[in-house]
Tab-separated table of C-alpha atoms in Angstrom:
chain	number	residue	atom	x	y	z
L	23	MET	CA	0.069	0.367	0.060
L	24	ARG	CA	2.292	2.376	1.107
L	25	GLN	CA	4.415	1.472	-1.835
L	26	GLU	CA	2.291	1.973	-4.321
L	27	GLN	CA	1.482	5.473	-2.829
L	28	GLU	CA	4.992	6.453	-3.364
L	29	GLY	CA	4.298	5.222	-6.834
L	30	ASN	CA	1.405	7.605	-7.206
L	31	LEU	CA	3.828	9.823	-5.827
L	32	ALA	CA	6.558	9.582	-8.672
L	33	LEU	CA	3.987	9.400	-10.880
L	34	LEU	CA	2.110	12.672	-9.818
L	35	GLY	CA	5.604	14.528	-10.228
L	36	GLY	CA	5.951	14.356	-13.977
L	37	ALA	CA	2.678	15.333	-14.641
L	38	HIS	CA	3.173	18.552	-14.126
L	39	GLU	CA	1.863	19.514	-17.214
L	40	ALA	CA	-0.988	17.885	-16.716
L	41	TYR	CA	-1.547	20.212	-13.558
L	42	SER	CA	-1.327	23.232	-15.557
L	43	VAL	CA	-3.913	22.861	-17.798
L	44	HIS	CA	-6.754	21.904	-14.826
L	45	LEU	CA	-5.627	24.646	-12.641
L	46	ASP	CA	-8.581	27.141	-13.316
L	47	LYS	CA	-10.645	24.170	-12.169
L	48	PHE	CA	-10.296	23.592	-8.778
L	49	ASP	CA	-12.747	26.091	-6.937
L	50	GLY	CA	-11.686	25.835	-3.185
L	51	PRO	CA	-8.787	23.955	-1.260
L	52	LEU	CA	-11.381	20.944	-0.754
L	53	ASP	CA	-12.075	21.165	-4.471
L	54	LEU	CA	-8.652	20.502	-5.020
L	55	LEU	CA	-7.748	18.066	-1.926
L	56	LEU	CA	-10.839	16.264	-3.176
L	57	HIS	CA	-9.363	16.196	-6.816
L	58	LEU	CA	-5.749	14.396	-5.287
L	59	ILE	CA	-7.774	11.860	-3.543
L	60	ARG	CA	-9.403	10.670	-6.217
L	61	LYS	CA	-6.227	10.918	-8.358
L	62	ASN	CA	-4.795	8.643	-5.782
L	63	GLU	CA	-7.797	6.372	-5.574
L	64	LEU	CA	-7.330	7.094	-2.096
L	65	ASP	CA	-9.964	6.408	1.016
L	66	ILE	CA	-11.295	9.360	1.865
L	67	CYS	CA	-12.015	8.472	5.131
L	68	ASP	CA	-8.089	7.326	5.461
L	69	ILE	CA	-6.362	10.002	3.733
L	70	PRO	CA	-2.123	9.455	3.836
L	71	ILE	CA	-1.875	13.068	4.909
L	72	ALA	CA	2.048	13.081	4.275
L	73	VAL	CA	1.050	12.300	0.813
L	74	ILE	CA	-1.584	14.587	0.243
L	75	THR	CA	0.294	17.614	2.287
L	76	ARG	CA	3.052	17.223	-0.288
L	77	GLN	CA	1.093	16.996	-3.400
L	78	TYR	CA	-1.347	19.963	-2.027
L	79	LEU	CA	1.986	22.029	-1.398
L	80	ASP	CA	3.824	21.263	-4.945
L	81	TYR	CA	0.337	22.568	-6.244
L	82	ILE	CA	0.581	25.691	-4.378
L	83	LYS	CA	3.939	26.102	-5.695
L	84	LEU	CA	2.993	25.456	-8.899
L	85	MET	CA	0.612	28.333	-8.987
L	86	LYS	CA	2.901	30.518	-7.768
L	87	ASP	CA	5.696	29.128	-10.294
L	88	LEU	CA	2.721	30.224	-12.677
L	89	ASN	CA	2.488	33.849	-11.239
L	90	LEU	CA	-0.644	32.953	-10.109
L	91	GLU	CA	-2.044	34.516	-7.183
L	92	VAL	CA	-2.574	32.260	-4.463
L	93	ALA	CA	-5.586	32.862	-2.632
L	94	GLY	CA	-5.196	32.717	0.914
L	95	ASP	CA	-7.960	29.728	1.450
L	96	PHE	CA	-5.708	27.523	0.207
L	97	LEU	CA	-2.768	28.712	2.059
L	98	LEU	CA	-4.695	28.174	5.239
L	99	MET	CA	-5.899	24.804	4.370
L	100	ALA	CA	-2.061	24.242	3.885
L	101	SER	CA	-1.115	24.854	7.269
L	102	THR	CA	-4.253	23.310	8.678
L	103	LEU	CA	-2.911	19.748	6.765
L	104	LEU	CA	0.755	20.550	8.414
L	105	HIS	CA	-1.363	20.953	11.742
L	106	ILE	CA	-2.963	17.721	11.432
L	107	LYS	CA	0.606	15.764	10.177
L	108	SER	CA	2.194	17.416	13.302
L	109	GLY	CA	-0.929	16.155	15.799
L	110	MET	CA	-0.343	12.855	14.290
L	111	LEU	CA	3.328	12.567	15.248
L	112	LEU	CA	2.571	13.697	18.839
L	113	PRO	CA	2.833	10.589	21.299
L	114	ARG	CA	-1.320	9.870	22.239
L	115	ASN	CA	-1.769	10.525	25.623
L	116	ASP	CA	-2.042	7.031	27.373
L	117	GLN	CA	-4.088	8.697	30.159
L	118	GLU	CA	-6.708	10.178	28.057
L	119	GLU	CA	-7.551	7.680	26.113
L	120	GLY	CA	-9.497	5.267	27.745
L	121	GLU	CA	-11.468	8.279	28.875
L	122	GLU	CA	-12.308	9.525	25.088
L	123	GLU	CA	-12.364	7.472	22.246
L	124	GLU	CA	-9.096	8.442	20.433
L	125	LEU	CA	-9.779	11.781	18.245
L	126	ASP	CA	-8.153	11.469	14.728
L	127	PRO	CA	-6.767	14.471	13.859
L	128	ARG	CA	-8.093	14.382	10.382
L	129	ALA	CA	-11.771	13.993	11.559
L	130	GLU	CA	-12.746	17.349	10.801
L	131	LEU	CA	-11.222	17.824	7.632
L	132	ILE	CA	-12.586	14.490	6.816
L	133	ARG	CA	-15.968	15.082	7.765
L	134	ARG	CA	-15.712	18.367	5.871
L	135	LEU	CA	-14.331	16.837	2.785
L	136	LEU	CA	-17.388	14.476	3.183
L	137	GLU	CA	-19.764	17.270	2.993
L	138	TYR	CA	-18.076	19.272	0.545
L	139	GLN	CA	-18.347	16.239	-1.764
L	140	GLN	CA	-21.990	15.624	-1.124
L	141	TYR	CA	-22.583	19.098	-2.093
L	142	LYS	CA	-20.376	19.714	-5.013
L	143	GLU	CA	-22.332	16.511	-6.444
L	144	ALA	CA	-25.654	17.844	-5.594
L	145	GLY	CA	-24.229	20.866	-7.399
L	146	GLU	CA	-23.926	19.279	-10.500
L	147	ALA	CA	-27.055	17.036	-9.979
L	148	ILE	CA	-29.179	20.532	-9.874
L	149	GLY	CA	-26.996	21.673	-12.751
L	150	ALA	CA	-27.713	18.649	-15.273
L	151	ARG	CA	-31.529	19.434	-14.854
L	152	ALA	CA	-33.528	20.514	-17.634
L	153	LEU	CA	-33.285	24.483	-16.963
L	154	LEU	CA	-35.839	27.073	-18.473
L	155	GLY	CA	-34.311	28.835	-20.597
L	156	ARG	CA	-31.453	26.416	-21.743
L	157	ASP	CA	-33.260	22.665	-22.159
L	158	VAL	CA	-36.847	23.420	-21.473
L	159	PHE	CA	-38.372	26.679	-22.711
L	160	ALA	CA	-42.167	27.829	-21.885
L	161	ARG	CA	-44.425	30.247	-23.623
L	162	THR	CA	-42.984	33.929	-22.950
L	163	TRP	CA	-45.010	37.433	-23.456
L	164	PRO	CA	-43.271	40.343	-24.633
L	165	GLU	CA	-43.293	43.490	-22.167
L	166	PRO	CA	-46.197	45.756	-23.306
L	167	VAL	CA	-48.601	42.914	-23.045
L	168	LEU	CA	-47.849	42.095	-19.532
L	169	SER	CA	-47.500	45.463	-17.877
L	170	ALA	CA	-51.086	46.452	-19.909
L	171	ALA	CA	-52.643	43.397	-18.959
L	172	ARG	CA	-52.580	43.329	-15.366
L	173	ASN	CA	-52.012	46.458	-13.660
L	174	ASP	CA	-55.087	45.549	-11.249
L	175	ASP	CA	-53.915	42.051	-10.784
L	176	GLY	CA	-51.814	41.020	-7.386
L	177	PRO	CA	-48.289	43.065	-7.893
L	178	LEU	CA	-45.526	41.798	-7.034
L	179	GLU	CA	-44.182	43.629	-3.804
L	180	LEU	CA	-40.540	44.552	-4.772
L	181	GLU	CA	-37.396	43.777	-2.936
L	182	LEU	CA	-34.670	46.866	-2.291
L	183	PHE	CA	-32.349	44.911	-4.960
L	184	ASP	CA	-34.969	45.790	-8.100
L	185	LEU	CA	-35.354	49.760	-6.730
L	186	VAL	CA	-31.242	49.422	-6.785
L	187	ASP	CA	-31.605	48.601	-10.331
L	188	ALA	CA	-33.907	50.651	-11.391
L	189	PHE	CA	-31.908	53.172	-10.350
L	190	ARG	CA	-28.899	52.343	-11.915
L	191	ASN	CA	-30.458	52.582	-14.507
L	192	MET	CA	-31.579	56.061	-14.180
L	193	LEU	CA	-28.070	56.990	-13.312
L	194	VAL	CA	-26.709	55.462	-16.883
L	195	HIS	CA	-28.852	58.016	-19.140
L	196	ILE	CA	-27.495	61.172	-17.197
L	197	PRO	CA	-25.038	62.895	-18.816
L	198	ALA	CA	-21.190	63.112	-17.520
L	199	GLU	CA	-21.123	65.816	-15.198
L	200	LYS	CA	-18.968	69.216	-15.927
L	201	PHE	CA	-16.248	69.491	-13.746
L	202	HIS	CA	-16.172	73.401	-13.734
L	203	ASP	CA	-19.725	73.688	-12.733
L	204	VAL	CA	-19.961	75.993	-9.660
L	205	ALA	CA	-22.094	74.099	-6.516
L	206	ALA	CA	-25.141	75.076	-7.204
L	207	ALA	CA	-26.773	77.245	-4.782
L	208	ASP	CA	-30.256	75.220	-4.167
L	209	SER	CA	-28.591	71.906	-2.568
L	210	LEU	CA	-31.626	69.514	-2.398
L	211	SER	CA	-32.537	68.154	0.886
L	212	ILE	CA	-33.863	64.502	1.599
L	213	ALA	CA	-36.932	65.555	3.603
L	214	ASP	CA	-38.044	68.082	0.369
L	215	CYS	CA	-37.506	65.318	-1.763
L	216	ILE	CA	-39.543	63.266	0.285
L	217	ASN	CA	-42.628	65.878	0.590
L	218	ASP	CA	-42.306	66.398	-2.661
L	219	ILE	CA	-43.108	62.490	-3.177
L	220	LEU	CA	-46.102	62.517	-0.898
L	221	SER	CA	-47.780	65.214	-1.891
L	222	LEU	CA	-47.729	63.739	-5.304
L	223	LEU	CA	-49.322	60.901	-3.876
L	224	GLN	CA	-51.962	62.379	-1.853
L	225	GLU	CA	-53.132	64.095	-5.127
L	226	ARG	CA	-53.044	60.415	-6.996
L	227	GLU	CA	-53.157	56.914	-5.728
L	228	THR	CA	-50.036	55.609	-7.624
L	229	VAL	CA	-47.434	57.437	-9.354
L	230	ASN	CA	-45.204	55.913	-11.459
L	231	PHE	CA	-41.739	55.629	-10.600
L	232	ASP	CA	-40.657	57.297	-13.871
L	233	GLU	CA	-42.986	60.322	-12.952
L	234	LEU	CA	-40.374	61.071	-10.321
L	235	LEU	CA	-37.399	61.736	-11.881
L	236	GLN	CA	-38.886	64.131	-14.644
L	237	GLY	CA	-37.278	67.295	-16.248
L	238	GLU	CA	-33.887	68.199	-15.880
L	239	LEU	CA	-31.684	65.199	-13.868
L	240	SER	CA	-29.038	65.662	-12.005
L	241	ARG	CA	-26.818	62.418	-10.113
L	242	GLU	CA	-27.595	64.191	-6.949
L	243	ARG	CA	-31.319	64.131	-7.900
L	244	VAL	CA	-31.110	60.810	-8.551
L	245	ILE	CA	-29.852	59.946	-5.631
L	246	VAL	CA	-31.813	62.373	-3.308
L	247	THR	CA	-35.181	60.415	-4.721
L	248	PHE	CA	-33.402	57.136	-4.004
L	249	LEU	CA	-32.274	57.831	-0.726
L	250	ALA	CA	-35.844	59.738	-0.106
L	251	LEU	CA	-37.746	56.538	-0.998
L	252	LEU	CA	-35.788	54.416	1.133
L	253	GLU	CA	-36.599	56.497	3.958
L	254	LEU	CA	-39.769	56.249	2.837
L	255	CYS	CA	-40.285	52.522	3.030
L	256	ARG	CA	-38.111	52.476	6.277
L	257	LEU	CA	-40.722	54.720	7.755
L	258	LYS	CA	-43.722	52.593	5.603
L	259	LEU	CA	-45.275	55.610	4.375
L	260	ILE	CA	-45.333	53.672	0.749
L	261	ARG	CA	-45.351	50.094	-0.713
L	262	ILE	CA	-43.597	49.852	-3.974
L	263	PHE	CA	-45.206	47.341	-6.492
L	264	GLN	CA	-44.234	46.052	-9.704
L	265	ASN	CA	-46.363	44.121	-12.148
L	266	GLU	CA	-44.061	41.963	-13.839
L	267	PRO	CA	-40.103	41.614	-13.482
L	268	GLY	CA	-38.457	44.835	-15.494
L	269	SER	CA	-41.945	46.368	-15.851
L	270	MET	CA	-42.709	49.466	-14.692
L	271	ILE	CA	-42.272	50.313	-11.127
L	272	TRP	CA	-45.338	51.726	-9.167
L	273	LEU	CA	-45.920	53.555	-5.676
L	274	VAL	CA	-48.551	53.809	-3.758
L	275	PRO	CA	-49.095	55.030	0.020
L	276	ALA	CA	-49.050	52.662	2.614
L	277	VAL	CA	-51.304	54.306	4.899
L	278	ALA	CA	-54.029	56.638	5.246
L	279	GLN	CA	-53.306	59.623	4.183
L	280	GLU	CA	-54.219	62.020	7.271
L	281	THR	CA	-51.963	59.643	9.334
L	282	ALA	CA	-49.010	59.883	6.478
L	283	GLU	CA	-49.202	63.547	6.872
L	284	ASP	CA	-49.084	63.128	10.618
L	285	LEU	CA	-46.286	60.894	10.651
L	286	GLN	CA	-44.482	63.169	7.751
L	287	ALA	CA	-44.900	66.263	10.229
L	288	ALA	CA	-43.524	64.136	13.483
L	289	LEU	CA	-40.850	62.392	11.361
L	290	LEU	CA	-39.219	65.146	9.447
L	291	ILE	CA	-37.986	66.687	12.787
L	292	PRO	CA	-34.490	65.950	12.751
O	3	MET	CA	-67.402	22.340	-21.458
O	4	SER	CA	-64.832	20.226	-19.375
O	5	LEU	CA	-63.505	21.508	-16.028
O	6	SER	CA	-59.541	20.113	-17.298
O	7	SER	CA	-60.321	22.373	-20.758
O	8	ILE	CA	-60.782	25.167	-18.916
O	9	ILE	CA	-57.940	24.951	-16.849
O	10	GLU	CA	-55.808	23.871	-19.723
O	11	SER	CA	-56.596	27.302	-21.185
O	12	MET	CA	-55.906	29.217	-18.121
O	13	ILE	CA	-52.850	27.553	-17.915
O	14	PHE	CA	-51.616	27.658	-21.574
O	15	ALA	CA	-52.545	31.654	-21.479
O	16	ALA	CA	-51.078	32.411	-17.966
O	17	ASP	CA	-47.660	34.295	-18.067
O	18	SER	CA	-46.173	31.812	-15.359
O	19	PRO	CA	-46.764	29.372	-13.405
O	20	LEU	CA	-50.391	29.088	-11.859
O	21	SER	CA	-50.940	27.495	-8.638
O	22	LEU	CA	-53.771	25.687	-7.543
O	23	ASP	CA	-54.780	27.840	-4.714
O	24	ARG	CA	-54.896	30.696	-7.828
O	25	LEU	CA	-57.111	28.400	-9.942
O	26	CYS	CA	-58.949	27.227	-7.442
O	27	ASP	CA	-59.600	31.465	-6.733
O	28	LEU	CA	-60.526	31.763	-10.123
O	29	LEU	CA	-62.852	28.787	-10.228
O	30	GLN	CA	-64.544	29.268	-7.288
O	31	GLU	CA	-67.786	27.700	-8.962
O	32	TYR	CA	-65.652	24.055	-8.923
O	33	THR	CA	-64.369	22.527	-5.724
O	34	ARG	CA	-60.909	22.275	-4.621
O	35	ASP	CA	-61.026	18.377	-5.120
O	36	ASP	CA	-62.250	18.264	-8.851
O	37	ILE	CA	-60.115	20.968	-10.269
O	38	LYS	CA	-56.984	18.936	-8.484
O	39	ALA	CA	-58.508	15.538	-10.435
O	40	ALA	CA	-58.640	17.488	-13.489
O	41	LEU	CA	-55.023	18.826	-13.132
O	42	ALA	CA	-53.466	15.369	-12.694
O	43	GLU	CA	-56.238	14.451	-15.690
O	44	LEU	CA	-54.433	16.950	-17.648
O	45	GLN	CA	-50.866	15.854	-17.028
O	46	VAL	CA	-51.602	12.580	-17.569
O	47	PHE	CA	-53.385	13.403	-20.794
O	48	HIS	CA	-49.980	15.768	-21.997
O	49	GLU	CA	-47.650	13.065	-20.664
O	50	GLU	CA	-49.573	9.958	-22.539
O	51	ARG	CA	-50.218	12.085	-25.498
O	52	ALA	CA	-45.887	12.262	-25.583
O	53	GLY	CA	-46.484	16.063	-27.253
O	54	GLY	CA	-43.678	18.733	-27.795
O	55	PHE	CA	-44.856	19.897	-23.752
O	56	HIS	CA	-46.069	18.935	-21.492
O	57	LEU	CA	-47.635	20.129	-18.008
O	58	ALA	CA	-44.637	20.782	-15.691
O	59	GLU	CA	-45.384	21.520	-11.778
O	60	VAL	CA	-42.741	23.876	-11.191
O	61	ALA	CA	-42.350	26.269	-8.045
O	62	GLY	CA	-45.637	25.764	-6.975
O	63	GLY	CA	-47.967	26.138	-10.041
O	64	TRP	CA	-48.476	24.425	-12.938
O	65	GLN	CA	-46.780	25.762	-16.423
O	66	PHE	CA	-46.462	23.886	-20.038
O	67	ARG	CA	-43.240	23.420	-20.903
O	68	THR	CA	-41.309	22.055	-23.881
O	69	ARG	CA	-40.118	18.762	-23.618
O	70	ALA	CA	-36.068	18.625	-22.963
O	71	ASP	CA	-34.849	16.371	-26.066
O	72	MET	CA	-37.422	18.942	-28.098
O	73	HIS	CA	-34.197	20.952	-27.206
O	74	ASP	CA	-32.142	20.963	-30.562
O	75	TYR	CA	-35.161	21.898	-32.421
O	76	VAL	CA	-36.782	24.696	-30.475
O	77	ILE	CA	-33.249	26.600	-29.832
O	78	ARG	CA	-33.226	26.970	-33.879
O	79	HIS	CA	-35.806	29.418	-33.280
O	80	VAL	CA	-35.875	30.712	-29.652
O	81	LYS	CA	-32.760	32.172	-28.663
O	82	ALA	CA	-31.818	30.210	-25.719
O	83	ARG	CA	-30.917	32.469	-22.773
O	84	ALA	CA	-27.460	32.454	-21.295
O	85	VAL	CA	-28.086	30.312	-18.456
O	86	LYS	CA	-24.919	28.840	-17.494
O	87	PHE	CA	-23.409	28.043	-13.913
O	88	SER	CA	-19.856	27.699	-13.038
O	89	PRO	CA	-18.974	24.556	-11.123
O	90	SER	CA	-18.472	27.191	-7.963
O	91	ALA	CA	-21.983	28.703	-8.787
O	92	LEU	CA	-23.831	25.142	-8.832
O	93	GLU	CA	-21.956	24.309	-5.136
O	94	THR	CA	-22.814	27.377	-3.388
O	95	LEU	CA	-26.380	27.150	-4.865
O	96	ALA	CA	-26.800	23.902	-3.659
O	97	ILE	CA	-25.457	24.583	-0.438
O	98	ILE	CA	-27.951	27.622	0.263
O	99	ALA	CA	-31.086	25.214	-1.289
O	100	TYR	CA	-30.399	22.510	0.979
O	101	ARG	CA	-29.321	24.667	4.030
O	102	GLN	CA	-31.006	27.668	3.861
O	103	PRO	CA	-31.284	29.641	5.789
O	104	VAL	CA	-27.760	29.950	5.741
O	105	THR	CA	-24.985	32.776	6.130
O	106	ARG	CA	-22.167	33.760	4.154
O	107	ALA	CA	-19.767	32.580	6.527
O	108	GLU	CA	-21.733	28.994	7.241
O	109	VAL	CA	-21.309	28.820	2.794
O	110	GLU	CA	-17.839	29.782	3.114
O	111	TYR	CA	-17.220	27.709	5.952
O	112	LEU	CA	-18.529	24.757	3.870
O	113	ARG	CA	-16.828	25.558	0.731
O	114	GLY	CA	-13.583	26.345	1.950
O	115	VAL	CA	-13.408	29.798	0.084
O	116	ASP	CA	-14.415	33.184	-0.602
O	117	CYS	CA	-17.823	33.256	-1.777
O	118	GLY	CA	-18.617	37.184	-1.618
O	119	GLY	CA	-18.750	37.417	-5.467
O	120	VAL	CA	-20.890	34.219	-6.286
O	121	LEU	CA	-22.986	35.173	-3.817
O	122	LYS	CA	-23.434	38.565	-5.719
O	123	ALA	CA	-24.075	37.223	-9.083
O	124	LEU	CA	-26.415	34.809	-7.848
O	125	LEU	CA	-28.718	37.879	-5.947
O	126	GLU	CA	-28.081	39.740	-9.087
O	127	LYS	CA	-29.590	36.819	-11.463
O	128	LYS	CA	-32.356	36.853	-8.074
O	129	LEU	CA	-32.196	32.607	-7.903
O	130	ILE	CA	-30.978	33.533	-3.980
O	131	ARG	CA	-32.303	36.441	-1.993
O	132	ILE	CA	-31.898	37.347	1.267
O	133	LEU	CA	-34.052	35.875	3.697
O	134	GLY	CA	-33.062	38.776	6.601
O	135	LYS	CA	-30.706	39.193	9.328
O	136	LYS	CA	-29.272	36.327	11.602
O	137	ASP	CA	-29.727	37.107	15.544
O	138	ILE	CA	-25.930	36.778	16.153
O	139	PRO	CA	-23.084	38.956	16.913
O	140	GLY	CA	-22.272	41.428	13.519
O	141	ARG	CA	-26.371	40.288	12.133
O	142	PRO	CA	-24.748	38.882	8.844
O	143	LEU	CA	-27.333	38.091	6.058
O	144	ILE	CA	-29.167	35.389	5.990
O	145	TYR	CA	-29.826	33.636	2.561
O	146	GLY	CA	-32.433	31.221	0.494
O	147	THR	CA	-33.366	30.359	-2.766
O	148	SER	CA	-35.745	32.260	-4.477
O	149	LYS	CA	-38.955	31.290	-6.958
O	150	GLU	CA	-37.282	32.031	-10.018
O	151	PHE	CA	-34.281	29.324	-8.774
O	152	LEU	CA	-37.373	26.729	-8.666
O	153	GLU	CA	-38.568	28.048	-12.016
O	154	ILE	CA	-35.961	28.030	-13.941
O	155	PHE	CA	-34.538	24.596	-12.658
O	156	GLY	CA	-37.876	23.107	-12.699
O	157	LEU	CA	-38.393	21.793	-9.003
O	158	LYS	CA	-42.239	21.652	-8.268
O	159	ASP	CA	-40.786	22.839	-3.988
O	160	LEU	CA	-37.330	22.035	-2.176
O	161	LYS	CA	-38.666	18.683	-1.493
O	162	GLY	CA	-38.087	18.112	-5.082
O	163	LEU	CA	-34.156	18.499	-4.569
O	164	PRO	CA	-32.864	15.587	-5.201
O	165	THR	CA	-31.464	14.141	-1.764
O	166	LEU	CA	-28.125	14.051	-0.763
O	167	LYS	CA	-26.432	11.174	-0.633
O	168	GLU	CA	-25.803	10.155	3.199
O	169	ILE	CA	-23.050	11.700	4.776
O	170	GLN	CA	-21.238	8.785	6.356
O	171	ALA	CA	-21.735	8.096	10.031
O	172	LEU	CA	-18.193	9.276	10.803
O	173	ASP	CA	-18.328	10.723	14.498
O	174	GLU	CA	-19.987	12.963	16.797
O	175	THR	CA	-18.562	15.769	15.598
O	176	PRO	CA	-21.080	19.218	15.817
O	177	HIS	CA	-21.915	20.708	12.970
O	178	TYR	CA	-20.756	24.048	12.154
O	179	GLU	CA	-23.268	25.725	13.703
O	180	GLN	CA	-26.890	23.939	14.834
O	181	GLN	CA	-29.508	25.302	12.214
O	182	GLU	CA	-32.826	23.624	10.862
O	183	GLU	CA	-32.289	21.577	7.970
O	184	LEU	CA	-34.542	21.232	5.247
O	185	PRO	CA	-36.612	17.616	5.273
O	186	LEU	CA	-34.495	16.043	2.324
O	187	ALA	CA	-34.819	12.598	3.453
O	188	PRO	CA	-36.811	10.913	6.240
O	189	VAL	CA	-34.966	11.903	9.177
O	190	PRO	CA	-33.467	8.516	10.944
O	191	ASP	CA	-35.455	8.243	14.318
O	192	HIS	CA	-31.922	8.477	16.776
O	193	ILE	CA	-31.516	11.949	15.033
O	194	ALA	CA	-35.054	12.975	15.397
O	195	SER	CA	-35.578	12.105	18.912
O	196	GLN	CA	-32.355	13.927	20.181
O	197	PRO	CA	-32.965	16.895	21.325
O	198	PRO	CA	-31.157	20.123	19.830
O	199	SER	CA	-29.352	20.948	23.219
O	200	ASP	CA	-27.815	18.096	23.098
O	201	GLN	CA	-25.501	18.864	19.642
O	202	SER	CA	-24.605	22.731	20.648
O	203	ALA	CA	-22.895	21.275	24.121
């Protein structure tokens, strides 16, 4: 057995070129360890730490030789391996042995490897499924049909991410700012912006997101509006809806209007 | 006009999977049991027909989908969306799917590697979502899979995930952190009967 492993090691030594081909395929130290274990046809529950550690370090050295940045995670695992090996070399304490079962220093690593292997396989399994948009297809609808048809239907409640996306889109449309601009005299305040939005919402039940940002757009204006919206959400004064991912975003008051006014008055005091 | 035809038409015209609850809501003149039976009938009908599409149960709803073996022909006309997942994305997704709710630190412990970039990409693709914050120091975000995940991977619900291969019973090393796992497989009695405090000790 031992000889066989040594033989494997020698074999592996000559296979550096083969390594470099696969360099980018390891998703982390655990992945690399699993690969080494499989390559050497070792039993995962009884890893010869010395052999594996040597190969592991060879690999890291190779990464360095190739001027690849060695992620800290790989180095951490290297030190873990060395730590385990040193733990195994230490004489066992006979007194403790009777009390507890002999704890294999490798146990933790083995458990992590097995667990990792499990999720790696699960990942491969779900990746092999028939994916919508890749292997199978459903009927799709053009955007105008969707947004027009389903205004009254239970709208989707938006997540913060959608809002951020919407604003990012907005920012793209703003022309690059001139550098020699003198700072504007009237700086925008979030409180003013909140008031604007609320009064707009009082006039009408729903306000379209795009309406908030009409007229002359500046980066500052967009950002202030965004912060105002976030603040309004936090205060639970408005709710934000979208009928379909990617479609128009609607703002709706979340509370009765008088309450909103009271709250607004109370909350805007710094 | 049979109920199954009615349901078939509604599913055909819907733009996203139609759930049983929604169907019951829309078809108040029929009982839930009838609707259920009609759905089962429809599914069998399309299965036996072995046509180009079938009735699939995904993300808690029903939707017509093309059969996977028609793929080569469908993409001649329909552009396949660039649904491509790297092994690391799939791994991360699998961990989140099976272990949710899960924090970034837990995912990184299991993968042994930094996952910030992968998580961000998955969030942007809306395959995972932020469920909230965990009530431990630092209040880290906790992640779970989204409805889009079920839709794209063609899963009925989370129980539809393939079962994980049993981890060989090694020893009683505590898990990284005790948390509720999804009911992936029937829980063996000796684990189920164990009070949770045993493991954290």
